[in-house]
Coordinates of C-alpha atoms and ligand atoms in Angstrom, one line a residue:
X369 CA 152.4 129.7 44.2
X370 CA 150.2 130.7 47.6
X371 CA 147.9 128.2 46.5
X372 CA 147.8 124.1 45.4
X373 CA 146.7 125.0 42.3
X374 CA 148.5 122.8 39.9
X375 CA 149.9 120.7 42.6
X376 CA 150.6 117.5 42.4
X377 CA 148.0 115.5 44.9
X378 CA 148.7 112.1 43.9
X379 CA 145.8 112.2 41.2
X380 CA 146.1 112.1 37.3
X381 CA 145.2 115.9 35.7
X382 CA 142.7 116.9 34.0
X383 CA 144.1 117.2 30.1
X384 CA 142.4 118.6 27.1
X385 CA 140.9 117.1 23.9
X386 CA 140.6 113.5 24.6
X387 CA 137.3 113.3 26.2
X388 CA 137.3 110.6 29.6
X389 CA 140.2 109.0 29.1
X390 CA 142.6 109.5 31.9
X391 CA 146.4 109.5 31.6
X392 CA 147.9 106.0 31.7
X393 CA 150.8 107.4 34.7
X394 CA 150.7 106.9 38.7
X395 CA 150.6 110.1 39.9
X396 CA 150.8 108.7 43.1
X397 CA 154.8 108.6 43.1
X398 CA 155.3 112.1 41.5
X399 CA 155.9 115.0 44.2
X400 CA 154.4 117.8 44.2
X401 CA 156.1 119.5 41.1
X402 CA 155.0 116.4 39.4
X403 CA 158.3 114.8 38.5
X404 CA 159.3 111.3 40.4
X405 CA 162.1 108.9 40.2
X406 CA 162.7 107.4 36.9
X407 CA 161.3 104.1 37.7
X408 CA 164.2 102.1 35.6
X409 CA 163.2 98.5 37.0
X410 CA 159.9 98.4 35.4
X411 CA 161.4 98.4 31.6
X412 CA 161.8 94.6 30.8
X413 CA 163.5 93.4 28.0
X414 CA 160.3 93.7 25.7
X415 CA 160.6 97.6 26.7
X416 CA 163.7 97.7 26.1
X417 CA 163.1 95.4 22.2
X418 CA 160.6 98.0 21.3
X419 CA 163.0 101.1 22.1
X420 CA 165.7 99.9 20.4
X421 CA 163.4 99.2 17.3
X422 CA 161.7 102.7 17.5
X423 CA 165.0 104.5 17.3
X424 CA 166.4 102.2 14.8
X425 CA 163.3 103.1 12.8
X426 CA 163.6 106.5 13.4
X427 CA 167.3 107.5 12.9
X428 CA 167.5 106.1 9.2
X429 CA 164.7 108.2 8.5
X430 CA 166.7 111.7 9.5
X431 CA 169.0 112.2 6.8
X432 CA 167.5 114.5 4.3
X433 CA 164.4 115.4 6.9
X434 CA 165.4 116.6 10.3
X435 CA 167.5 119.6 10.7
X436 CA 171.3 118.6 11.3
X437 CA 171.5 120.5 14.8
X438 CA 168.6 117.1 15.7
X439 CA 170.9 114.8 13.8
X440 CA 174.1 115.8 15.6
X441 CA 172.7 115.7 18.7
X442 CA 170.7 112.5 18.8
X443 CA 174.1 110.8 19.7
X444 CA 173.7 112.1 22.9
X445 CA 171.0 110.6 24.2
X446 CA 173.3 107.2 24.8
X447 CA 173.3 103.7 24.0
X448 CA 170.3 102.9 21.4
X449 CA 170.0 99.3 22.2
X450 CA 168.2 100.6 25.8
X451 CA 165.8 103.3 26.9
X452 CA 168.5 105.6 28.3
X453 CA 169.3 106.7 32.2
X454 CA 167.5 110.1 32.4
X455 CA 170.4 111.1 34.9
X456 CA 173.2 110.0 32.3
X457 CA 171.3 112.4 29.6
X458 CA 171.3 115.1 32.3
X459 CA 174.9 115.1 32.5
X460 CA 175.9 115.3 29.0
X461 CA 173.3 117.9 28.8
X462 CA 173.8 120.0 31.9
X463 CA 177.2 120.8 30.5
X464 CA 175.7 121.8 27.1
X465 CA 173.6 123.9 28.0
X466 CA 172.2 124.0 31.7
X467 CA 169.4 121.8 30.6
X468 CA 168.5 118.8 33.1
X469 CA 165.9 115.7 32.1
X470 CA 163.6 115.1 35.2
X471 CA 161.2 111.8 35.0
X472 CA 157.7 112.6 35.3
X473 CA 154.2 110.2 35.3
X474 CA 153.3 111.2 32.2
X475 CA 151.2 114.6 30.9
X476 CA 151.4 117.2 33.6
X477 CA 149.3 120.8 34.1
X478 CA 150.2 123.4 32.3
X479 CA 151.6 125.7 35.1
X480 CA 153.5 122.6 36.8
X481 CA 155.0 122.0 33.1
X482 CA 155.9 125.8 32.5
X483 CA 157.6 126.0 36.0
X484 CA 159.9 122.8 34.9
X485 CA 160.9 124.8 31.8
X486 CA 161.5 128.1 33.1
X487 CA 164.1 126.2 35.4
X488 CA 165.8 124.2 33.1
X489 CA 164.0 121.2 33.7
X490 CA 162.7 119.1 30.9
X491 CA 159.6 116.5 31.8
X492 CA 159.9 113.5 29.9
X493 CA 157.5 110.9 30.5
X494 CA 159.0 107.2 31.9
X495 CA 156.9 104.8 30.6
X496 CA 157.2 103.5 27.5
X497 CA 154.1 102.5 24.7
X498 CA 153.5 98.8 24.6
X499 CA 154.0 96.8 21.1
X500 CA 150.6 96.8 19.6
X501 CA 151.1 101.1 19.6
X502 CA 154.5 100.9 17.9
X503 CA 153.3 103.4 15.4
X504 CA 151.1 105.7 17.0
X505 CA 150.2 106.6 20.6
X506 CA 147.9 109.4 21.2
X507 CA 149.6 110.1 25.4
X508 CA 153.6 111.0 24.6
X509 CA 155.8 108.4 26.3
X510 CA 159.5 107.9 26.6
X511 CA 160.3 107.6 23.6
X512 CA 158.2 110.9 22.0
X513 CA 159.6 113.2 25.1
X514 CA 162.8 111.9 25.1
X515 CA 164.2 111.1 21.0
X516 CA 161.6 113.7 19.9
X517 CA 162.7 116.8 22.3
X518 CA 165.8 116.5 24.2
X519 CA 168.7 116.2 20.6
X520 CA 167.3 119.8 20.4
X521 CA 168.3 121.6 24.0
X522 CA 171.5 120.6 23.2
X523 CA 171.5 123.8 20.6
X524 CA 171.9 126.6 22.8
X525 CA 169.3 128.8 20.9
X526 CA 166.7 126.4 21.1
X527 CA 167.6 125.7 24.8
X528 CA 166.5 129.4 25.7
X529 CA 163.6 129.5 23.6
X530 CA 162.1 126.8 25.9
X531 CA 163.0 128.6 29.0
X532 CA 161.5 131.7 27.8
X533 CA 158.4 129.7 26.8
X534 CA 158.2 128.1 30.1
X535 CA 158.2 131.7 32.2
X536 CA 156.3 133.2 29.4
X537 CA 153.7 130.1 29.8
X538 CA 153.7 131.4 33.8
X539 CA 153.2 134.7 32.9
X540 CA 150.1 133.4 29.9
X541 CA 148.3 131.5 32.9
X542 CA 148.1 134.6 34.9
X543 CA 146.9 136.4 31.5
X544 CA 144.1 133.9 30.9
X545 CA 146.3 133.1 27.2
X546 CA 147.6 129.9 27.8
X547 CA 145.4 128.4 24.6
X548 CA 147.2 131.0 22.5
X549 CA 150.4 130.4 23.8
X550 CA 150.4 126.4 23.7
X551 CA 149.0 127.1 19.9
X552 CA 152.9 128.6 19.4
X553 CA 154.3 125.7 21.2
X554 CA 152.4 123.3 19.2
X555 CA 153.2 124.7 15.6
X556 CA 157.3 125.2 16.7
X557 CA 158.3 122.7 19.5
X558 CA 155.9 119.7 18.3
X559 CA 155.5 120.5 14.3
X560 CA 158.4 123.2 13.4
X561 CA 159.8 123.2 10.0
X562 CA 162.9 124.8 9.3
X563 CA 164.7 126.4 5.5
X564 CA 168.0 125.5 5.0
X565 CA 170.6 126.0 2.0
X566 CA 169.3 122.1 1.4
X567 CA 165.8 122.4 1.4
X568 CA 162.7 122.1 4.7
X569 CA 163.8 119.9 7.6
X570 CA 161.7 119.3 10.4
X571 CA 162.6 120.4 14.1
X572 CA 159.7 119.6 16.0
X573 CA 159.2 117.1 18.3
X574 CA 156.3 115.5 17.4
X575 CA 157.3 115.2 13.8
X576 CA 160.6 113.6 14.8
X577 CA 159.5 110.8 16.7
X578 CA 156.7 109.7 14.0
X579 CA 158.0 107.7 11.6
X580 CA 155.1 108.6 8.7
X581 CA 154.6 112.3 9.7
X582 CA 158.5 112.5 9.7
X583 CA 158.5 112.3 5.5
X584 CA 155.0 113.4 5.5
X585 CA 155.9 116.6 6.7
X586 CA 158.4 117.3 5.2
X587 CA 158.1 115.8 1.0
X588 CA 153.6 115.7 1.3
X589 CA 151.9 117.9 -1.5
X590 CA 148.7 117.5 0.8
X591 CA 149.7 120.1 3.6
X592 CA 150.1 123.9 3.7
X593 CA 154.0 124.9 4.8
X594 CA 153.3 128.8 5.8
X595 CA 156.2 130.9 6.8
X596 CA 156.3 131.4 10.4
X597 CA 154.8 134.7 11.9
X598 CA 153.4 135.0 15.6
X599 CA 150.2 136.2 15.5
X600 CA 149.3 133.9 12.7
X601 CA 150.7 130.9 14.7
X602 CA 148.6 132.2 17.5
X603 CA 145.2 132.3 16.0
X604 CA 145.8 128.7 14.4
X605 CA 143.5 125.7 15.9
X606 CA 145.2 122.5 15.5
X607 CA 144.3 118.3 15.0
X608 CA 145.7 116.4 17.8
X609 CA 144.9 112.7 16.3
X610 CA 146.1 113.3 12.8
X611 CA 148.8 114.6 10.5
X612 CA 148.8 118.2 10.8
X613 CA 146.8 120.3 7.6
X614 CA 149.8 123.5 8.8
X615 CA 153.4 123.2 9.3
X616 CA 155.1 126.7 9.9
X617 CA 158.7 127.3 8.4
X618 CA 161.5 129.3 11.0
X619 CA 164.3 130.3 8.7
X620 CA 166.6 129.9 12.0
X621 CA 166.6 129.4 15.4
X622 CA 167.5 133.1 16.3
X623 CA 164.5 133.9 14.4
X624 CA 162.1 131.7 16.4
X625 CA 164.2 133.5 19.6
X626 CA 163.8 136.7 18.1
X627 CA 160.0 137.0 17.4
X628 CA 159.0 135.7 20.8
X629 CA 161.3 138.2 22.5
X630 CA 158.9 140.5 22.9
X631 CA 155.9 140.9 25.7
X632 CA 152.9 139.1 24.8
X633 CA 150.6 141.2 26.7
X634 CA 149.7 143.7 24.0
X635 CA 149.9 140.8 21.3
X636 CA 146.8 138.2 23.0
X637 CA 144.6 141.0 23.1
X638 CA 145.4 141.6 19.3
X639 CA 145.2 138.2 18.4
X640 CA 142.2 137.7 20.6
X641 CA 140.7 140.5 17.8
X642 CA 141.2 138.3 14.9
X643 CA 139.4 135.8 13.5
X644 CA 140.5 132.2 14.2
X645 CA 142.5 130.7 11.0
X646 CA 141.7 126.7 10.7
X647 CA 144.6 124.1 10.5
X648 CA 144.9 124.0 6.4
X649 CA 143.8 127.3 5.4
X650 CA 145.9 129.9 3.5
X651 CA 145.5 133.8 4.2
X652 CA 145.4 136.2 1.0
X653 CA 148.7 137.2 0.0
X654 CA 150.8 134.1 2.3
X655 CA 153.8 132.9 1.3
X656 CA 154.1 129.1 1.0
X657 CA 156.7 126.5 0.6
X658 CA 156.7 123.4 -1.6
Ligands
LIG1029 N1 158.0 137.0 25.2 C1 157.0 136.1 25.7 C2 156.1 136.8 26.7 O1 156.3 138.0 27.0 C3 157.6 134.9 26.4 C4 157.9 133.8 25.4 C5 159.1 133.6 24.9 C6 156.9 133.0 25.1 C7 159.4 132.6 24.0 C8 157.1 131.9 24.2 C9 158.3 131.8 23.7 O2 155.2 136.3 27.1
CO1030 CO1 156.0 116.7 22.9

């Protein structure tokens, strides 16, 4: 980049959506690409009680819900009984699939967190949620970035899907697109619902490492499951502080790779055309799933 635009300067970054609130991390340690040492001594052992108890809560949960390339992986993230090494992960995961964790302050600009991705690098945030937020937090912590994301770029499909989101997110900024782009990242990476021969699992990070959204997702009469197609993902608003009204359905992995193969230059300027669809709403003649 020729300038410091998106350039870490010590200071928290502006984010979207949540009025004044600034994010919780000290951006004061990060360097300039935003990621910092993971700062392992400040877990104590309450950190430590409450990870232990949010995976416990989570991995019963998966059998029947989460798609079995999330279940088979979640083994790799170590131990359960203590937030994890970030560099240990890296190494189990480098040899997967070229993927590396980095540590990171928490929520990051959106050209500092595509350039991560388009190399590889994965931000997860190092702090963890206290107690009284065991079951929801609005900021994604440790345990979000980490259980929710990483099981997944172990599969080596998914792993270059989120590289070629990350250069494709460079590429958005420069287009002016990045709200229609981060709409696709929000309805596959955070709230992705997958067929299989056994019925919808989830894949999505954010859906993942919720324990009611998790079943809610997945078994709820109350929201829409539409099958996945680009341009309807991208003209799709979404709820950050509630369950989602949407969930979009991939029928695989190579799908997901497959549709977002091609440049989205021509496509924002035909989605830019179309009316915006709100979260919940059906489209004449759409397929859904029950
Ligand atoms: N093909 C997209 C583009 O040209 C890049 C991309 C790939 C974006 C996968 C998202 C996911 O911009
Ligand atoms: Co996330």
């Amino acid at each position: 980049m020729s300038d410091d635009k998106g350039r870490n300067r010590g200071v928290a970054p502006v984010t979207y959506g949540e009025g004044t609130r600034l994010p919780r991390g000290d951006y004061a340690r990060a360097r300039p690409d935003y990621t910092c040492e993971q700062d392992y001594a400040q877990y104590s052992a309450a950190d430590h009680d409450t990870y232990r108890r949010l995976h416990a809560r989570q991995v019963q949960q998966l059998p029947g819900l989460a798609c079995e390339e999330f279940i088979a992986a979640v083994a790799q993230l170590g131990a359960p009984e203590r937030i994890p090494h970030f560099d240990a992960v890296s190494e189990r995961l480098i040899k997967a699939t070229g993927w590396q964790v980095v540590s990171v302050p928490g929520l990051i600009p959106e050209e500092a967190f595509f350039a991560l991705l388009a190399a590889r690098k994965f931000p997860v945030t190092d702090w963890l949620r206290k107690p009284e937020e065991f079951d929801y937090i609005v900021e994604p912590d440790v345990f979000h970035d980490l259980f929710g994301h990483v099981p997944l770029l172990f599969n080596p499909v998914f792993a270059d899907y989120m590289q070629a989101y990350g250069a494709g997110g460079l590429k958005a900024s420069r287009l002016d697109a990045c709200e229609l782009l981060a709409r696709l990242y929000w309805y596959t990476v955070e709230f992705g619902l997958i067929a299989t021969p056994t019925g919808l699992r989830a894949y999505g990070a954010g859906i993942l490492s919720s324990s009611g959204e998790l079943r809610h997702s997945v078994t709820s009469t109350e929201p829409k499951r539409i099958a996945f197609g680009l341009r309807r993902l991208m003209r799709t608003q979404y709820k950050i502080d509630s369950y989602q009204a949407s969930y979009f359905v991939i029928q695989s992995f190579d799908e997901l790779f497959a549709a977002t193969a091609p440049d989205f230059t021509p496509i924002y300027l035909e989605v830019r055309a179309l009316p915006v669809v709100e979260a919940g709403a059906v489209l004449p003649g759409e397929r859904t799933f029950s």
